[in-house]
Amino acid sequence: MTADVLLVAATALHAGFQLVVTALVYPALAATPRDQWAGRHAVHSRRITPVVAMVYGSVLVAVAYAAADGVGVLGGVAVAGSVTAFALTAFVAAPAHGRLGRGWDQRVLRRLVVTDRLRLLAAVVAAVAAVAAAL
């Protein structure tokens, strides 16, 4: 498989995953009544962690392969979009989930939802750029 095809596949997978999280998962999580928060957040975290590992692992492999193969400007945009989504996850979303795992906090939940929308934007930019680079 060529680097550009791998990058298209991984960034498309990531964008699709991120769209589902943004459109369905986080709104349902945010609508959780406060008295049910701890249990639902724990279940969410257990269920989504393996999926996140698979999706982000795929993108990491594709980005590394593309970078080693050499990317043009559009490929660089795809890599930058993926790196941005990773950074938002590592430095904002993951710590927010850690905090929310200790109890409901409206301010932290709001930060998580906003960050999630930015991750979706980064993932979509990465996927569009990867497709454009492959054409």
mmCIF file of C-alpha atoms in Angstrom:
data_model
loop_
_atom_site.group_PDB
_atom_site.id
_atom_site.type_symbol
_atom_site.label_atom_id
_atom_site.label_comp_id
_atom_site.label_asym_id
_atom_site.label_seq_id
_atom_site.Cartn_x
_atom_site.Cartn_y
_atom_site.Cartn_z
ATOM 1 C CA MET A 1 0.000 0.000 0.000
ATOM 2 C CA THR A 2 1.378 3.397 -0.911
ATOM 3 C CA ALA A 3 1.821 6.140 1.675
ATOM 4 C CA ASP A 4 -0.812 8.384 0.100
ATOM 5 C CA VAL A 5 -3.456 5.641 0.050
ATOM 6 C CA LEU A 6 -2.664 4.721 3.656
ATOM 7 C CA LEU A 7 -2.907 8.388 4.667
ATOM 8 C CA VAL A 8 -6.282 8.752 2.906
ATOM 9 C CA ALA A 9 -7.647 5.619 4.584
ATOM 10 C CA ALA A 10 -6.438 6.530 8.066
ATOM 11 C CA THR A 11 -7.499 10.173 7.944
ATOM 12 C CA ALA A 12 -10.918 9.211 6.539
ATOM 13 C CA LEU A 13 -11.336 6.677 9.351
ATOM 14 C CA HIS A 14 -10.343 9.326 11.874
ATOM 15 C CA ALA A 15 -12.679 11.964 10.422
ATOM 16 C CA GLY A 16 -15.584 9.508 10.436
ATOM 17 C CA PHE A 17 -14.863 8.452 14.003
ATOM 18 C CA GLN A 18 -14.559 12.062 15.109
ATOM 19 C CA LEU A 19 -17.851 12.962 13.412
ATOM 20 C CA VAL A 20 -19.647 10.190 15.312
ATOM 21 C CA VAL A 21 -18.106 11.328 18.594
ATOM 22 C CA THR A 22 -19.001 14.973 17.957
ATOM 23 C CA ALA A 23 -22.518 14.375 16.611
ATOM 24 C CA LEU A 24 -23.655 11.468 18.777
ATOM 25 C CA VAL A 25 -21.385 10.422 21.626
ATOM 26 C CA TYR A 26 -20.589 13.702 23.347
ATOM 27 C CA PRO A 27 -24.124 15.124 23.086
ATOM 28 C CA ALA A 28 -25.445 11.951 24.749
ATOM 29 C CA LEU A 29 -22.743 12.125 27.399
ATOM 30 C CA ALA A 30 -23.421 15.823 28.022
ATOM 31 C CA ALA A 31 -27.135 15.095 28.488
ATOM 32 C CA THR A 32 -26.407 12.670 31.326
ATOM 33 C CA PRO A 33 -28.163 13.653 34.563
ATOM 34 C CA ARG A 34 -25.682 14.673 37.253
ATOM 35 C CA ASP A 35 -26.717 11.847 39.563
ATOM 36 C CA GLN A 36 -25.857 9.298 36.841
ATOM 37 C CA TRP A 37 -22.664 10.983 35.661
ATOM 38 C CA ALA A 38 -20.021 8.820 37.353
ATOM 39 C CA GLY A 39 -21.374 5.542 36.038
ATOM 40 C CA ARG A 40 -22.048 6.719 32.497
ATOM 41 C CA HIS A 41 -18.697 8.467 32.167
ATOM 42 C CA ALA A 42 -16.916 5.336 33.400
ATOM 43 C CA VAL A 43 -18.762 3.165 30.874
ATOM 44 C CA HIS A 44 -18.043 5.684 28.096
ATOM 45 C CA SER A 45 -14.338 5.696 28.954
ATOM 46 C CA ARG A 46 -14.067 1.893 29.027
ATOM 47 C CA ARG A 47 -15.904 1.460 25.735
ATOM 48 C CA ILE A 48 -14.274 4.201 23.708
ATOM 49 C CA THR A 49 -10.656 3.675 24.788
ATOM 50 C CA PRO A 50 -9.965 0.639 22.536
ATOM 51 C CA VAL A 51 -11.603 2.391 19.582
ATOM 52 C CA VAL A 52 -9.537 5.529 20.156
ATOM 53 C CA ALA A 53 -6.383 3.402 20.368
ATOM 54 C CA MET A 54 -7.187 1.678 17.060
ATOM 55 C CA VAL A 55 -8.120 4.877 15.207
ATOM 56 C CA TYR A 56 -5.283 6.999 16.541
ATOM 57 C CA GLY A 57 -2.832 4.110 16.121
ATOM 58 C CA SER A 58 -3.834 3.824 12.463
ATOM 59 C CA VAL A 59 -3.367 7.528 11.914
ATOM 60 C CA LEU A 60 -0.019 7.479 13.697
ATOM 61 C CA VAL A 61 1.242 4.670 11.444
ATOM 62 C CA ALA A 62 -0.044 6.440 8.316
ATOM 63 C CA VAL A 63 1.449 9.787 9.309
ATOM 64 C CA ALA A 64 4.817 8.202 10.103
ATOM 65 C CA TYR A 65 4.792 6.265 6.828
ATOM 66 C CA ALA A 66 3.821 9.363 4.844
ATOM 67 C CA ALA A 67 6.454 11.490 6.567
ATOM 68 C CA ALA A 68 9.137 8.874 5.885
ATOM 69 C CA ASP A 69 7.994 8.597 2.256
ATOM 70 C CA GLY A 70 8.014 12.378 1.844
ATOM 71 C CA VAL A 71 4.925 14.516 1.621
ATOM 72 C CA GLY A 72 4.147 17.501 -0.509
ATOM 73 C CA VAL A 73 2.289 20.578 0.667
ATOM 74 C CA LEU A 74 -1.126 18.913 0.785
ATOM 75 C CA GLY A 75 0.293 15.834 2.460
ATOM 76 C CA GLY A 76 1.900 18.174 4.974
ATOM 77 C CA VAL A 77 -1.490 19.731 5.658
ATOM 78 C CA ALA A 78 -2.912 16.234 6.234
ATOM 79 C CA VAL A 79 -0.092 15.436 8.639
ATOM 80 C CA ALA A 80 -0.499 18.797 10.420
ATOM 81 C CA GLY A 81 -4.251 18.278 10.788
ATOM 82 C CA SER A 82 -3.689 14.851 12.300
ATOM 83 C CA VAL A 83 -0.996 16.136 14.643
ATOM 84 C CA THR A 84 -3.322 18.951 15.721
ATOM 85 C CA ALA A 85 -6.084 16.466 16.548
ATOM 86 C CA PHE A 86 -3.589 14.339 18.493
ATOM 87 C CA ALA A 87 -2.343 17.360 20.432
ATOM 88 C CA LEU A 88 -5.878 18.480 21.297
ATOM 89 C CA THR A 89 -6.614 14.958 22.506
ATOM 90 C CA ALA A 90 -3.437 14.591 24.547
ATOM 91 C CA PHE A 91 -3.304 18.042 26.085
ATOM 92 C CA VAL A 92 -6.968 19.000 26.483
ATOM 93 C CA ALA A 93 -9.461 16.164 25.958
ATOM 94 C CA ALA A 94 -7.645 13.411 27.875
ATOM 95 C CA PRO A 95 -7.003 15.609 30.939
ATOM 96 C CA ALA A 96 -10.631 16.813 30.791
ATOM 97 C CA HIS A 97 -11.835 13.217 30.797
ATOM 98 C CA GLY A 98 -9.534 12.523 33.715
ATOM 99 C CA ARG A 99 -11.082 15.393 35.629
ATOM 100 C CA LEU A 100 -14.618 14.378 34.644
ATOM 101 C CA GLY A 101 -13.866 10.861 35.839
ATOM 102 C CA ARG A 102 -13.626 12.317 39.345
ATOM 103 C CA GLY A 103 -17.025 14.014 39.060
ATOM 104 C CA TRP A 104 -19.305 16.159 36.944
ATOM 105 C CA ASP A 105 -18.043 19.686 36.183
ATOM 106 C CA GLN A 106 -19.957 21.874 33.722
ATOM 107 C CA ARG A 107 -16.946 24.068 32.907
ATOM 108 C CA VAL A 108 -14.722 21.070 32.116
ATOM 109 C CA LEU A 109 -17.484 19.407 30.110
ATOM 110 C CA ARG A 110 -17.932 22.599 28.063
ATOM 111 C CA ARG A 111 -14.159 22.726 27.414
ATOM 112 C CA LEU A 112 -14.266 19.084 26.290
ATOM 113 C CA VAL A 113 -17.136 19.714 23.865
ATOM 114 C CA VAL A 114 -15.421 22.773 22.328
ATOM 115 C CA THR A 115 -12.143 20.875 22.038
ATOM 116 C CA ASP A 116 -13.979 18.007 20.404
ATOM 117 C CA ARG A 117 -15.335 20.308 17.715
ATOM 118 C CA LEU A 118 -11.819 21.549 17.042
ATOM 119 C CA ARG A 119 -10.625 17.937 16.766
ATOM 120 C CA LEU A 120 -13.374 17.274 14.223
ATOM 121 C CA LEU A 121 -12.260 20.283 12.196
ATOM 122 C CA ALA A 122 -8.625 19.136 12.315
ATOM 123 C CA ALA A 123 -9.578 15.575 11.316
ATOM 124 C CA VAL A 124 -11.724 16.750 8.387
ATOM 125 C CA VAL A 125 -8.996 19.113 7.170
ATOM 126 C CA ALA A 126 -6.518 16.213 7.373
ATOM 127 C CA ALA A 127 -8.803 13.878 5.394
ATOM 128 C CA VAL A 128 -9.602 16.438 2.691
ATOM 129 C CA ALA A 129 -5.924 17.323 2.320
ATOM 130 C CA ALA A 130 -4.951 13.646 2.162
ATOM 131 C CA VAL A 131 -7.479 13.004 -0.602
ATOM 132 C CA ALA A 132 -6.335 16.098 -2.505
ATOM 133 C CA ALA A 133 -2.693 15.034 -2.128
ATOM 134 C CA ALA A 134 -3.478 11.571 -3.470
ATOM 135 C CA LEU A 135 -5.216 12.883 -6.595
#
